[in-house]
XYZ file of C-alpha atoms in Angstrom:
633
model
C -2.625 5.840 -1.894
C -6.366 6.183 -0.632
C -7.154 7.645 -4.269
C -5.126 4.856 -5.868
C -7.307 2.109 -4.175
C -10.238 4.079 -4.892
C -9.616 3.413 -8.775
C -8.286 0.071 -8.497
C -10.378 -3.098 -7.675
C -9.173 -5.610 -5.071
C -7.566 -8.107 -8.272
C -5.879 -5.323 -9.845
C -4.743 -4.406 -5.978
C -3.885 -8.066 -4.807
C -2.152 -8.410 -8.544
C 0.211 -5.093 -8.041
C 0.929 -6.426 -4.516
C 2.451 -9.378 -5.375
C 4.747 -7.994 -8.305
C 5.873 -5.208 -5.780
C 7.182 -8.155 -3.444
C 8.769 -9.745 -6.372
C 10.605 -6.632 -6.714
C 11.256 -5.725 -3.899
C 12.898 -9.555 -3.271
C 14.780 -9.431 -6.341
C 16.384 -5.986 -5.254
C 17.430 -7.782 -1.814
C 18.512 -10.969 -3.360
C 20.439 -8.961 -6.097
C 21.947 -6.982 -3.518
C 22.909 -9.870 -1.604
C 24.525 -11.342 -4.531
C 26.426 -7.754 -4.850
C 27.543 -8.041 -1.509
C 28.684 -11.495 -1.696
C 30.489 -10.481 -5.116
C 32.317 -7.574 -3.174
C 33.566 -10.185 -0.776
C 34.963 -12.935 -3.229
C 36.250 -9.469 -5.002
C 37.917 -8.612 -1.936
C 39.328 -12.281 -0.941
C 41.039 -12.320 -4.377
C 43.002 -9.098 -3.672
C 43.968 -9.751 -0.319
C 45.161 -13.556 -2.123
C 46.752 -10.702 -4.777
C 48.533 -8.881 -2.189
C 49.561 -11.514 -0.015
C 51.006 -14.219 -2.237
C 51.692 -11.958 -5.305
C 48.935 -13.616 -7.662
C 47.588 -12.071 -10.444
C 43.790 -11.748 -10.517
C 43.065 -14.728 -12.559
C 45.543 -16.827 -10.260
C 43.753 -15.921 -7.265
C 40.672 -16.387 -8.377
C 41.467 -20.146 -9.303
C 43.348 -20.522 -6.056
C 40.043 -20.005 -3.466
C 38.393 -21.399 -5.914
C 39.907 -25.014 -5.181
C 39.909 -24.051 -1.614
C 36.562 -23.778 -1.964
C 36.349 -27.132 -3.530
C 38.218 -28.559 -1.505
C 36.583 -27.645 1.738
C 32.981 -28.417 0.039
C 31.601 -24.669 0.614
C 30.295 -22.235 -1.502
C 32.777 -19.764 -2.964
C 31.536 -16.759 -0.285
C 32.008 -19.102 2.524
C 35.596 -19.705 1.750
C 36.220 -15.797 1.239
C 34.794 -15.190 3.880
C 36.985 -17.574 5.816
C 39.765 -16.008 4.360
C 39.311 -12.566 5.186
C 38.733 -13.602 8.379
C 41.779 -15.159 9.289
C 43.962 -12.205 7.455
C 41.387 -10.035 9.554
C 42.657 -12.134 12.690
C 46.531 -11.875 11.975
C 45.971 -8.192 11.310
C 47.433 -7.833 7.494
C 47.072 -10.027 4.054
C 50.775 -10.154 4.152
C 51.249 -10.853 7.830
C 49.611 -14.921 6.912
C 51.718 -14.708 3.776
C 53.740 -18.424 4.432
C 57.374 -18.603 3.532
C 57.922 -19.258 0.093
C 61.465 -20.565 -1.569
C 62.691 -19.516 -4.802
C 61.488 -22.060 -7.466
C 57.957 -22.961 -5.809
C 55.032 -21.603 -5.474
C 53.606 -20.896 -2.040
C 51.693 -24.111 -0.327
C 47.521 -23.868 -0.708
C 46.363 -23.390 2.581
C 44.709 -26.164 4.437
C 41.215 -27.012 3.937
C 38.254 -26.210 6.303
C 36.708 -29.179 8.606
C 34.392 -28.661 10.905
C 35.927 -31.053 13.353
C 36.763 -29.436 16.115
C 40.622 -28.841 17.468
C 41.517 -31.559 20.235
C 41.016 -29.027 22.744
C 37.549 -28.218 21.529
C 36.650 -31.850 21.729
C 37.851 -32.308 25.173
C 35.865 -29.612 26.320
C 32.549 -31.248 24.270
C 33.352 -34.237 25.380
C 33.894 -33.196 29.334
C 29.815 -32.012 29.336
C 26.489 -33.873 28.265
C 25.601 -34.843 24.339
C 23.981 -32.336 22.748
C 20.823 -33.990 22.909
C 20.597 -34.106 26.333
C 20.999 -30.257 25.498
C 17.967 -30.483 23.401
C 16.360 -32.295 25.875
C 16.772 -29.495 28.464
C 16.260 -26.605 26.054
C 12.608 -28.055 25.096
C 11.835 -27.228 28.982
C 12.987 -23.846 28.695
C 10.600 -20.925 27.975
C 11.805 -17.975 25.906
C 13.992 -18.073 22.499
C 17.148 -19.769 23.252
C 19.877 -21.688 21.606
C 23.133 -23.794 21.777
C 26.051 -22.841 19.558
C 29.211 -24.917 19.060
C 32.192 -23.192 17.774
C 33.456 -24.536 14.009
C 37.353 -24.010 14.009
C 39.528 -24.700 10.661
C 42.334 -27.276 10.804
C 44.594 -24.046 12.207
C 41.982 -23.732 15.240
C 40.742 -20.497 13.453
C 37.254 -19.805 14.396
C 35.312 -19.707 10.982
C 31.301 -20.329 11.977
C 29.132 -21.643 14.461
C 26.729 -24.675 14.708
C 23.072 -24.744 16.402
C 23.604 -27.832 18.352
C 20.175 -27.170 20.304
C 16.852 -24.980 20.383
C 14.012 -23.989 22.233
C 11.035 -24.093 21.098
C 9.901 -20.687 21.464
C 13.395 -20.126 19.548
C 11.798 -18.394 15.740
C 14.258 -16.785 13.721
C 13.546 -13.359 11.226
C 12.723 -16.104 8.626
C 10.311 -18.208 10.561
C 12.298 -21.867 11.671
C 12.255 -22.610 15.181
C 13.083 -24.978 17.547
C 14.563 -28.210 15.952
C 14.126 -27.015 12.640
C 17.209 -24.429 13.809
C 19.528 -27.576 14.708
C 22.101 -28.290 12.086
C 22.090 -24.805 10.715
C 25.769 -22.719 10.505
C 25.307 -19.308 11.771
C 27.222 -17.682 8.474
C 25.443 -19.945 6.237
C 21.693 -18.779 7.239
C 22.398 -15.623 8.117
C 25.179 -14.289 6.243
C 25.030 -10.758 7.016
C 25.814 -11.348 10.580
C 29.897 -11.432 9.927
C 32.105 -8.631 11.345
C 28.840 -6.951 13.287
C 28.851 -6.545 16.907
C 26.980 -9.576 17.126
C 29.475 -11.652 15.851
C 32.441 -9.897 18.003
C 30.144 -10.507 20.989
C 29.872 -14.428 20.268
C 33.711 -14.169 19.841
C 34.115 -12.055 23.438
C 31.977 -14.362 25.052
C 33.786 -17.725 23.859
C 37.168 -16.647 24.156
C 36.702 -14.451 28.107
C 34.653 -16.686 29.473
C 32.151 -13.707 30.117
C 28.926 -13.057 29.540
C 28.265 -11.067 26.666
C 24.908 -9.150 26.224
C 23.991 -7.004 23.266
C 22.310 -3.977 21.760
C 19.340 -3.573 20.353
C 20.802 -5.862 17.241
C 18.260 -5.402 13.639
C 18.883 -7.967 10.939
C 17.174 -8.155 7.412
C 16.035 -11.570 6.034
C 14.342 -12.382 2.403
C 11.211 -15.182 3.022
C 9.021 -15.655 0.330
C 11.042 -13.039 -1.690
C 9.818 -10.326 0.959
C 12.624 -8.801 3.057
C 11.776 -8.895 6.611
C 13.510 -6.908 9.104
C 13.245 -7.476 12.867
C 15.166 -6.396 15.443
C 16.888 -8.518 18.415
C 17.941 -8.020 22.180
C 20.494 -11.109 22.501
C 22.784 -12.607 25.202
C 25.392 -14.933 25.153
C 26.935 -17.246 28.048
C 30.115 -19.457 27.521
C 29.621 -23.307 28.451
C 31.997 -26.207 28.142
C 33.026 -24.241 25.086
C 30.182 -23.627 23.729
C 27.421 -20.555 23.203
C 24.084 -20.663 25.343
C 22.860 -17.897 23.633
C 19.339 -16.082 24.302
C 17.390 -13.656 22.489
C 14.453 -11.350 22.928
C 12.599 -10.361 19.691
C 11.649 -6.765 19.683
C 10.109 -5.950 15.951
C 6.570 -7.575 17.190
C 6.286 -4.865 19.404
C 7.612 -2.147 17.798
C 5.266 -2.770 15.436
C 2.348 -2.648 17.489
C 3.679 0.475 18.872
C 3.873 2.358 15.723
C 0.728 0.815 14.618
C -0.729 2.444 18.538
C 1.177 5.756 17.734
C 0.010 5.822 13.920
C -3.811 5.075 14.854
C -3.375 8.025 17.092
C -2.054 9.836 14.639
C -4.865 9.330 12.154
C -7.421 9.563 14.884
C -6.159 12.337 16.658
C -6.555 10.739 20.235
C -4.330 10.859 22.854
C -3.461 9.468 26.224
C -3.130 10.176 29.842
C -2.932 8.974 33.220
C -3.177 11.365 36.329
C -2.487 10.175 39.874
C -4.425 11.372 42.152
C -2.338 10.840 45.190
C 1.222 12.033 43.934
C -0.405 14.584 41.662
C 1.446 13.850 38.657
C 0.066 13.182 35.748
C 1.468 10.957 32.404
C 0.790 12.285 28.869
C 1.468 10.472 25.210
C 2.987 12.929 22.537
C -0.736 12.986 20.714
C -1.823 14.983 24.040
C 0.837 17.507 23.408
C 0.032 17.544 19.749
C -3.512 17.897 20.529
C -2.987 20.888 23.398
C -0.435 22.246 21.207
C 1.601 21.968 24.117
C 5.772 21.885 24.157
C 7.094 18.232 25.184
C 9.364 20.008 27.506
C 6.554 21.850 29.384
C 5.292 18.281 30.639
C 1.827 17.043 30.862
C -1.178 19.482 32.696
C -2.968 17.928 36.214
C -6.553 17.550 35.950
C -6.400 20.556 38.623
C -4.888 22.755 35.598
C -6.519 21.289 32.405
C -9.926 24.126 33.666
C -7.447 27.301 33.064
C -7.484 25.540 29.077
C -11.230 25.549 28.989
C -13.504 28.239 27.367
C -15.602 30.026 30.073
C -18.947 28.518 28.460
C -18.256 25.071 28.955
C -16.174 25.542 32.987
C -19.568 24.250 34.652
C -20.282 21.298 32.505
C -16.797 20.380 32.585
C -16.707 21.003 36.534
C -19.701 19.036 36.985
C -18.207 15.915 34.986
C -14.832 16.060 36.525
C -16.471 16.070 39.941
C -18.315 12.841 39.506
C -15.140 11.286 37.831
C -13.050 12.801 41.384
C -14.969 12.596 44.090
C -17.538 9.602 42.952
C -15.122 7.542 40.711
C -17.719 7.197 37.584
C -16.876 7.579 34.347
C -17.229 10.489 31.931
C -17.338 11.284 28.177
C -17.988 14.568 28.061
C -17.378 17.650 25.026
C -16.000 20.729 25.533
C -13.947 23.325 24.192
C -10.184 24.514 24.916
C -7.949 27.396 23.782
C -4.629 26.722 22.543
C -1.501 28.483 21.158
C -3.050 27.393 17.884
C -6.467 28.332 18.652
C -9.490 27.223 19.963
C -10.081 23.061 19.618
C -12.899 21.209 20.787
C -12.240 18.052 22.270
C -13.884 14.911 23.836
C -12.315 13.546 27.358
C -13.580 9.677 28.153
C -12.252 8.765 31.147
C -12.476 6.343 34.515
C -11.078 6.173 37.606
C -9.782 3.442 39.683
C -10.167 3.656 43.630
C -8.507 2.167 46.503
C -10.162 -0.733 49.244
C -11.973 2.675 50.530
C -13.430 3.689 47.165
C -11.432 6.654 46.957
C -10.175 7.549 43.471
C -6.375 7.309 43.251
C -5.953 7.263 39.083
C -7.503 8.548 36.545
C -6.787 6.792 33.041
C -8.172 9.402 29.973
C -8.451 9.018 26.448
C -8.642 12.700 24.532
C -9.868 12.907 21.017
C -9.623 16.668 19.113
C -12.963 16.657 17.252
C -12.436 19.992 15.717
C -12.721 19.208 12.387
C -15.732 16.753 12.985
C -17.661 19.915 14.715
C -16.805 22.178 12.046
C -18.252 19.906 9.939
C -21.383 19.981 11.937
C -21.669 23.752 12.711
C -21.415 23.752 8.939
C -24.051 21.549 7.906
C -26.232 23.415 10.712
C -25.613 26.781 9.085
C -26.334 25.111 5.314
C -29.259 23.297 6.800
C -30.822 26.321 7.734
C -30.007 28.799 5.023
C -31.613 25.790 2.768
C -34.587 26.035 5.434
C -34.653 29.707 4.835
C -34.612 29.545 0.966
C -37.058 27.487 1.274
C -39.212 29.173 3.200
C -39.035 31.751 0.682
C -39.414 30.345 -1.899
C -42.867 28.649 -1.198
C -44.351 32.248 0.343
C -42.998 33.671 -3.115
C -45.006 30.439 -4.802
C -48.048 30.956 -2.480
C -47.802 34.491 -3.810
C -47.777 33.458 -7.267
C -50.071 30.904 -7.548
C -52.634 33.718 -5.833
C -52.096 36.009 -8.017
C -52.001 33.858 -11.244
C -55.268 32.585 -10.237
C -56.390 36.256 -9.817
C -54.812 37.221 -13.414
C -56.256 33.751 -15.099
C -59.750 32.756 -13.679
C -60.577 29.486 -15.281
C -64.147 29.226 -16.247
C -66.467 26.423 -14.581
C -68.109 26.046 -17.969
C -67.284 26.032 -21.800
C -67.356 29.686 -23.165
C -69.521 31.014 -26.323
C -67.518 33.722 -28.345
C -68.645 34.861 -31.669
C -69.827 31.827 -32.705
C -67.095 29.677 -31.611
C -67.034 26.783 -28.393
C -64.271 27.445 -26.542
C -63.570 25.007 -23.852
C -60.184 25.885 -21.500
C -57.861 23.576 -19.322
C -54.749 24.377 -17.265
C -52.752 22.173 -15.908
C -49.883 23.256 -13.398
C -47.083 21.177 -13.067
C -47.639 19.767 -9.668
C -43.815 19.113 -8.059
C -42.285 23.176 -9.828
C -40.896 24.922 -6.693
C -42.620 27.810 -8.174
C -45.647 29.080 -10.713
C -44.914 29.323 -14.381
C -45.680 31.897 -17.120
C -48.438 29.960 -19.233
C -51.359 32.444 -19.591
C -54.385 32.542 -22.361
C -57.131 35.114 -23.405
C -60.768 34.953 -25.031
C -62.816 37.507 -25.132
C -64.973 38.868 -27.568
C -64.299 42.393 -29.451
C -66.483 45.109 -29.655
C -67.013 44.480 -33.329
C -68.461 40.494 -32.453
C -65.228 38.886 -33.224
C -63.483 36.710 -31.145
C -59.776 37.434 -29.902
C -58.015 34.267 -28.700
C -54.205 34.233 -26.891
C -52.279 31.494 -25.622
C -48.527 32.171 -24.530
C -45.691 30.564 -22.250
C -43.509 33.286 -20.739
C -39.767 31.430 -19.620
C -39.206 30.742 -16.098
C -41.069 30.859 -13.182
C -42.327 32.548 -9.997
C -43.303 36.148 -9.061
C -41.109 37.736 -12.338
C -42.992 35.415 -14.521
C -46.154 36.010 -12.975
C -45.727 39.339 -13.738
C -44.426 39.168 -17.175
C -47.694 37.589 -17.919
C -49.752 39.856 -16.142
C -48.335 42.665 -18.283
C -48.508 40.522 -21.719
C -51.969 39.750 -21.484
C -53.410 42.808 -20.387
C -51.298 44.668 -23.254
C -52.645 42.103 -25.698
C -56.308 42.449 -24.675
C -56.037 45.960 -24.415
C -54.156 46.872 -28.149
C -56.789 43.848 -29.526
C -60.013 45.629 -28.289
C -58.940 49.072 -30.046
C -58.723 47.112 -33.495
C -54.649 46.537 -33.727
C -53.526 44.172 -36.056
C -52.031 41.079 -34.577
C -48.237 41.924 -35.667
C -48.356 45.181 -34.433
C -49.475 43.612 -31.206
C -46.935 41.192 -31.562
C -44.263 43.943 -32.414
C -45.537 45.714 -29.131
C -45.272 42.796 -26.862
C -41.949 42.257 -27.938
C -40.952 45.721 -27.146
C -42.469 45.623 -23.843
C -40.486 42.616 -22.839
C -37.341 44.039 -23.999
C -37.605 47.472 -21.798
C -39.899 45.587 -18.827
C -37.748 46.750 -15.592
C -36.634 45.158 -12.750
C -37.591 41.289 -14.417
C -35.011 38.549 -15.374
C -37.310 37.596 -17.657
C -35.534 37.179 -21.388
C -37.791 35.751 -23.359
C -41.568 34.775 -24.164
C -43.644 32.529 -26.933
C -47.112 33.521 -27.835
C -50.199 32.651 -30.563
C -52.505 35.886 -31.052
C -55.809 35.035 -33.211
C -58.882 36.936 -34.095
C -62.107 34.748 -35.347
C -64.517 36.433 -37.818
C -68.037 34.866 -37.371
C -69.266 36.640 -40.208
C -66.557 35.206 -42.444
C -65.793 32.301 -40.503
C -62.421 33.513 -41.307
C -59.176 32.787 -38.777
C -56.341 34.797 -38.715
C -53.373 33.762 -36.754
C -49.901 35.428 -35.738
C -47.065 33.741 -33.915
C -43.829 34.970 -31.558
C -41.782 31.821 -31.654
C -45.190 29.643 -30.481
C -46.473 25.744 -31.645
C -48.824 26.327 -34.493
C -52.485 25.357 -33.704
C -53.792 21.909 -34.339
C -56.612 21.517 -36.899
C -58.964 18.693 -37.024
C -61.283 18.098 -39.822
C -62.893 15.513 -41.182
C -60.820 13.214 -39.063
C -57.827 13.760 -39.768
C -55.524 16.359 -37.802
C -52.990 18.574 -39.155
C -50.811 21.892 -38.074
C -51.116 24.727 -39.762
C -47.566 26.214 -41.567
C -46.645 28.727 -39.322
C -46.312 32.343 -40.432
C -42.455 34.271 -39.674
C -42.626 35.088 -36.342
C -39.459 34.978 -33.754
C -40.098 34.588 -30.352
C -40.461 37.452 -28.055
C -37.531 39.503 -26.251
C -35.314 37.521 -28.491
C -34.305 40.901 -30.404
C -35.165 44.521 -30.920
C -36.150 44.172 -34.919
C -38.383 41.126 -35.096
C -40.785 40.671 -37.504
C -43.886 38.924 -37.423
C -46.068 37.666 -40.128
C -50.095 36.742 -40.582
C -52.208 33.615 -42.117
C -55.316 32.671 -41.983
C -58.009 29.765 -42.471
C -61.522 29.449 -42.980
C -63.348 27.473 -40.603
C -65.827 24.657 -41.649
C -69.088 24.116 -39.276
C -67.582 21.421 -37.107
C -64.065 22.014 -37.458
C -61.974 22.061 -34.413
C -58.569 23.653 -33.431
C -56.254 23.591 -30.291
C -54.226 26.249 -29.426
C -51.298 25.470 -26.679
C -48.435 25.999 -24.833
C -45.227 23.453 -25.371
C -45.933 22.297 -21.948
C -48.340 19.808 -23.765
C -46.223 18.022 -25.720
C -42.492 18.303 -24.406
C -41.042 15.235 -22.600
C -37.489 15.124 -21.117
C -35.293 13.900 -23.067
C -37.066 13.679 -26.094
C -37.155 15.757 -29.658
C -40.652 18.491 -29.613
C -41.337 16.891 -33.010
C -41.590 13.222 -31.405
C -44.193 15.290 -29.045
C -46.187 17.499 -31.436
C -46.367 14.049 -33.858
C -47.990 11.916 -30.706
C -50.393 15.010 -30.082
C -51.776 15.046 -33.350
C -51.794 11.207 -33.373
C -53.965 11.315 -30.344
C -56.427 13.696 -31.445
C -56.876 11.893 -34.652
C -57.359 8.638 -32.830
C -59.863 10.544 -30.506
C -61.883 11.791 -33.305
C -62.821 7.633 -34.621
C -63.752 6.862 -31.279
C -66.489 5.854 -29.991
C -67.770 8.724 -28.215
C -69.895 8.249 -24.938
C -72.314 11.207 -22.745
C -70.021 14.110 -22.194
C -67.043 12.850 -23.603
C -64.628 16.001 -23.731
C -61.441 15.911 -26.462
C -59.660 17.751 -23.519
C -59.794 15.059 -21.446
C -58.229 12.390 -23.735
C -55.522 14.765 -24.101
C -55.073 15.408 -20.852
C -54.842 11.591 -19.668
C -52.436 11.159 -22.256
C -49.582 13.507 -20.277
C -46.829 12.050 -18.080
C -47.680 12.383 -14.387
C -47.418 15.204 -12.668
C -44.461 14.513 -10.810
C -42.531 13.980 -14.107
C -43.955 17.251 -16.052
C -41.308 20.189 -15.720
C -43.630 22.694 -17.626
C -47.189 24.148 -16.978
C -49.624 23.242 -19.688
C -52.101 25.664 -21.373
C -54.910 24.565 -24.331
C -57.861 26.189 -25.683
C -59.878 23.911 -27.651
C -62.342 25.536 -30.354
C -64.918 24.149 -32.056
C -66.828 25.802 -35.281
């Protein structure tokens, strides 16, 4: 149900409510109206048997009885199965008929009483001097006057007087009782104990009292069932009759035994003087102890205990003893269904002296609750731990990246070419990416330029790099071309052992200064960003797939002539990703920035990398390290 209400709001709640009561009163209304069918059904057989009617004859027969006597058609079955029920048989009332008639309808109902009746009424005070002496009275009881038929057949009885403490299962009480007919508010009561009892009582003279009596009553089309301890006294031939309602608390019983339930708590009482000690059935549950073993003393509950937690529990259950002060104290017990950790709160109450002579206890099993703890403990830590690791294995990175990439304090000079670096970590990463670069100048006076982004990050990235770049630089300064360094790389990543690194993206380029010529290779990288003249463009990007990404791949070269003053960036993806967002959104807001940068204004030491850099997310939003070399001819 908890999941129900969990995907229901209160209206749709309150709403479903409402149409199960409607229900649920239609079911008792319609079975009320079967039950009163079944006894009209049964009237008009016993008419059937006794005066040899056929079913449409009897049925017309009670019902002008029923007319007659100006009650409903159940009523007047009722009546009549009572008085067959009385004589003992339907034929046994059966009056004698002679041969050309038909037999005599039988009288109608009154509720005048027989002369007898009303010499007894008469002999004792009015009723409302009864109603006058009930209104003193505490406690639910009532005045009930026999209603006889014209034959002196008992057929109902009327509430002639009420207390005002007297509420019935559908909420009257006191005068709003007087004037009601037993049968006709609460129909279900004929041919029950109850009934016989009022019967025994009026006709011995004796006291009658009853069982626990339960009757079910429809108010506001919701049944309502209650149960009733009732007694009945006979008085100037009448009913005083008396009744305890019971259902209030039963119900806060089984609410007391369900919150229990649900909370796990138990009960218990120990006297200190007699030694005996008083236990609810949540104790037993909780000690999973047999009912039939009986509760444990407080002198026995220690043998329970787990040897760990004896002193604590010694100490507490001395000061609850011997001082009389309260405890609420954990500890541990073992049981047939294994160990349980529990919570006692308890007090004591003392004698004039201030000796303790009870202790009351309350016992919760929190064994799931320190699970639970113990649990999150464990978790707690092992996150601790990871932790832990994890930043001595990003300590370790970060030292060694700085080792393997040195950034310079200064813009660089290489074959002809201003080369101006920035790297920008991304601040919150639990650990060091793979971003990496190269420039150095070759033996021969060119320049050799790398920028790459190796996936992942921490000490296996770290080390990826370390092994890319130094292959790159080294193939580079013995003349390689750049897709056989490419090809190379590639095949390095794929065999590299001991890494869960799968795959890398990298830009290889080798400047000419005699030709001013650039020539460019690509693993699956951005192309580099040229700005000349003011306007900023990418150059097409040559085949190349990115590295580790398969054992054949193929890699392709182009190249551009640089103009004095031309400018290029070369960079990692880190630079123009965002969450969320398309890499073509970012590499088009790149190039709109440098272009924009480039009709500026520019003021003392303005730098292009800066106006880049300020245009990134924070650092805190970044998810990737960001690489650039910026190049100017």
């Amino acid at each position: 149900m908890d999941d129900v209400a969990g995907q229901l709001g209160t209206d749709e709640l309150r709403t479903m409510a409402k149409v199960v009561a409607r229900l649920r009163g239609e079911l008792v209304r319609a079975r009320a109206a079967a039950a009163e069918a079944a006894v009209v059904e049964r009237a008009k057989g016993a008419l059937m048997a006794r005066d040899g009617l056929d079913a449409e004859q009897a049925a017309a027969e009670l019902a002008r009885n029923a007319d007659a006597a100006g009650r409903p058609l159940a009523a007047e079955a009722r009546r009549l199965l009572h008085r067959l029920h009385r004589t003992g048989s339907p034929t046994a009332a059966r009056p004698r008929v002679d041969g050309a008639g038909s037999p005599p309808l039988p009288p109608p109902l009154s509720p005048a009483r027989p002369p007898q009746q009303a010499a007894a009424a008469g002999s004792g005070p009015p009723a409302r001097w009864a109603q006058d002496l009930l209104e003193e009275l505490p406690g639910a009881v009532s005045l009930l006057a026999p209603v006889r038929g014209t034959d002196g057949a008992l057929e109902d009885y009327l509430v002639e007087a009420a207390s005002p403490a007297a509420v019935d299962v559908a909420g009257r009480s006191g005068a709003e009782l007087v004037g009601l007919r037993v049968l006709e508010a609460y129909p279900t009561v004929l041919g029950t104990p109850l009934w016989e009892g009022y019967r025994s009582a009026l006709e011995t003279g004796r006291a009658w009292v009853g069982e626990l009596f339960a009757y079910e009553e429809v108010a506001a089309g919701i049944p309502h069932r209650s149960s009733f301890r009732v007694r009945a006294a006979p008085w100037h031939g009448r009913l005083v009759v008396s009744w305890e309602r019971l259902d209030g608390d039963e119900r806060q019983d089984r609410r007391l035994a369900e919150i229990q339930r649900l909370g796990n708590i138990g009960w218990a009482d120990w006297d200190l003087v007699a030694h005996t000690a008083t236990w609810s059935e949540q104790m037993y549950a909780i000690f999973a102890r047999d009912l039939r073993d009986g509760p444990l003393s407080l002198a026995e509950l220690p043998r329970l205990v787990l040897a760990d937690d004896l002193p604590d529990l010694d100490r507490h259950l001395r000061r609850l003893l011997a001082e009389g002060l309260s405890v609420d104290h954990h500890f541990r017990i073992t049981t047939p269904a294994g160990v349980r950790h529990v919570r006692l709160v308890a007090r004591a109450e003392q004698d004039a002296e201030g000796t303790p002579v009870l202790a009351h206890g309350i016992v919760q099993d929190i064994t799931a609750t320190k699970r639970i703890e113990q649990e999150l403990v464990r978790r707690q830590m092992a996150v601790t731990a990871h932790r832990s690791q994890l930043q001595a294995e990003r300590d370790l990175a970060a030292r060694l990246q700085h080792a393997l990439l040195p950034l310079p304090q200064q813009s660089l000079a290489l074959a002809g070419l201003h080369v101006e670096i920035a790297y920008e970590p991304a601040q919150h990463a639990l650990s060091v990416g793979g971003d990496w670069y190269s420039a150095i100048e070759l033996p021969d006076g060119s320049a050799f330029l790398v920028v790459g982004d190796v996936a992942g990050h921490g000490l296996d990235s770290v080390a990826a790099m370390a092994q890319l770049r130094f292959t790159a630089k080294g193939m580079a300064v013995t003349g390689t071309p750049l897709t056989d360094i490419l090809d190379r790389l590639n095949t390095l990543l794929l065999h590299m052992a001991d890494s869960h690194i799968a795959t890398a993206t990298v830009i290889v380029a080798r400047y000419d200064p005699r030709t001013r010529r650039m020539t460019w290779a690509q693993a699956g990288h951005p192309p580099p960003l040229l700005l000349r003249e003011g306007r900023a463009d990418y150059l097409p990007r040559p085949e190349g797939v990115l590295l580790g990404a398969t054992v054949h791949g193929r890699y392709a070269e182009a190249a551009v002539a640089l103009r004095p003053g031309d400018q290029m960036l070369l960079f990692t993806d880190g630079l123009v990703e965002r969450p969320t967002e398309d890499i073509d959104k970012g590499l088009t807001r790149l190039a709109d920035t440098v272009a924009g940068d480039a009709s500026a204004p520019r003021g003392p030491g303005h730098r292009l990398l800066d106006t880049i850099l300020a245009d990134l997310p924070d650092r805190e939003e970044r998810r990737d390290d960001v690489c650039v070399l910026h190049l100017t001819a």
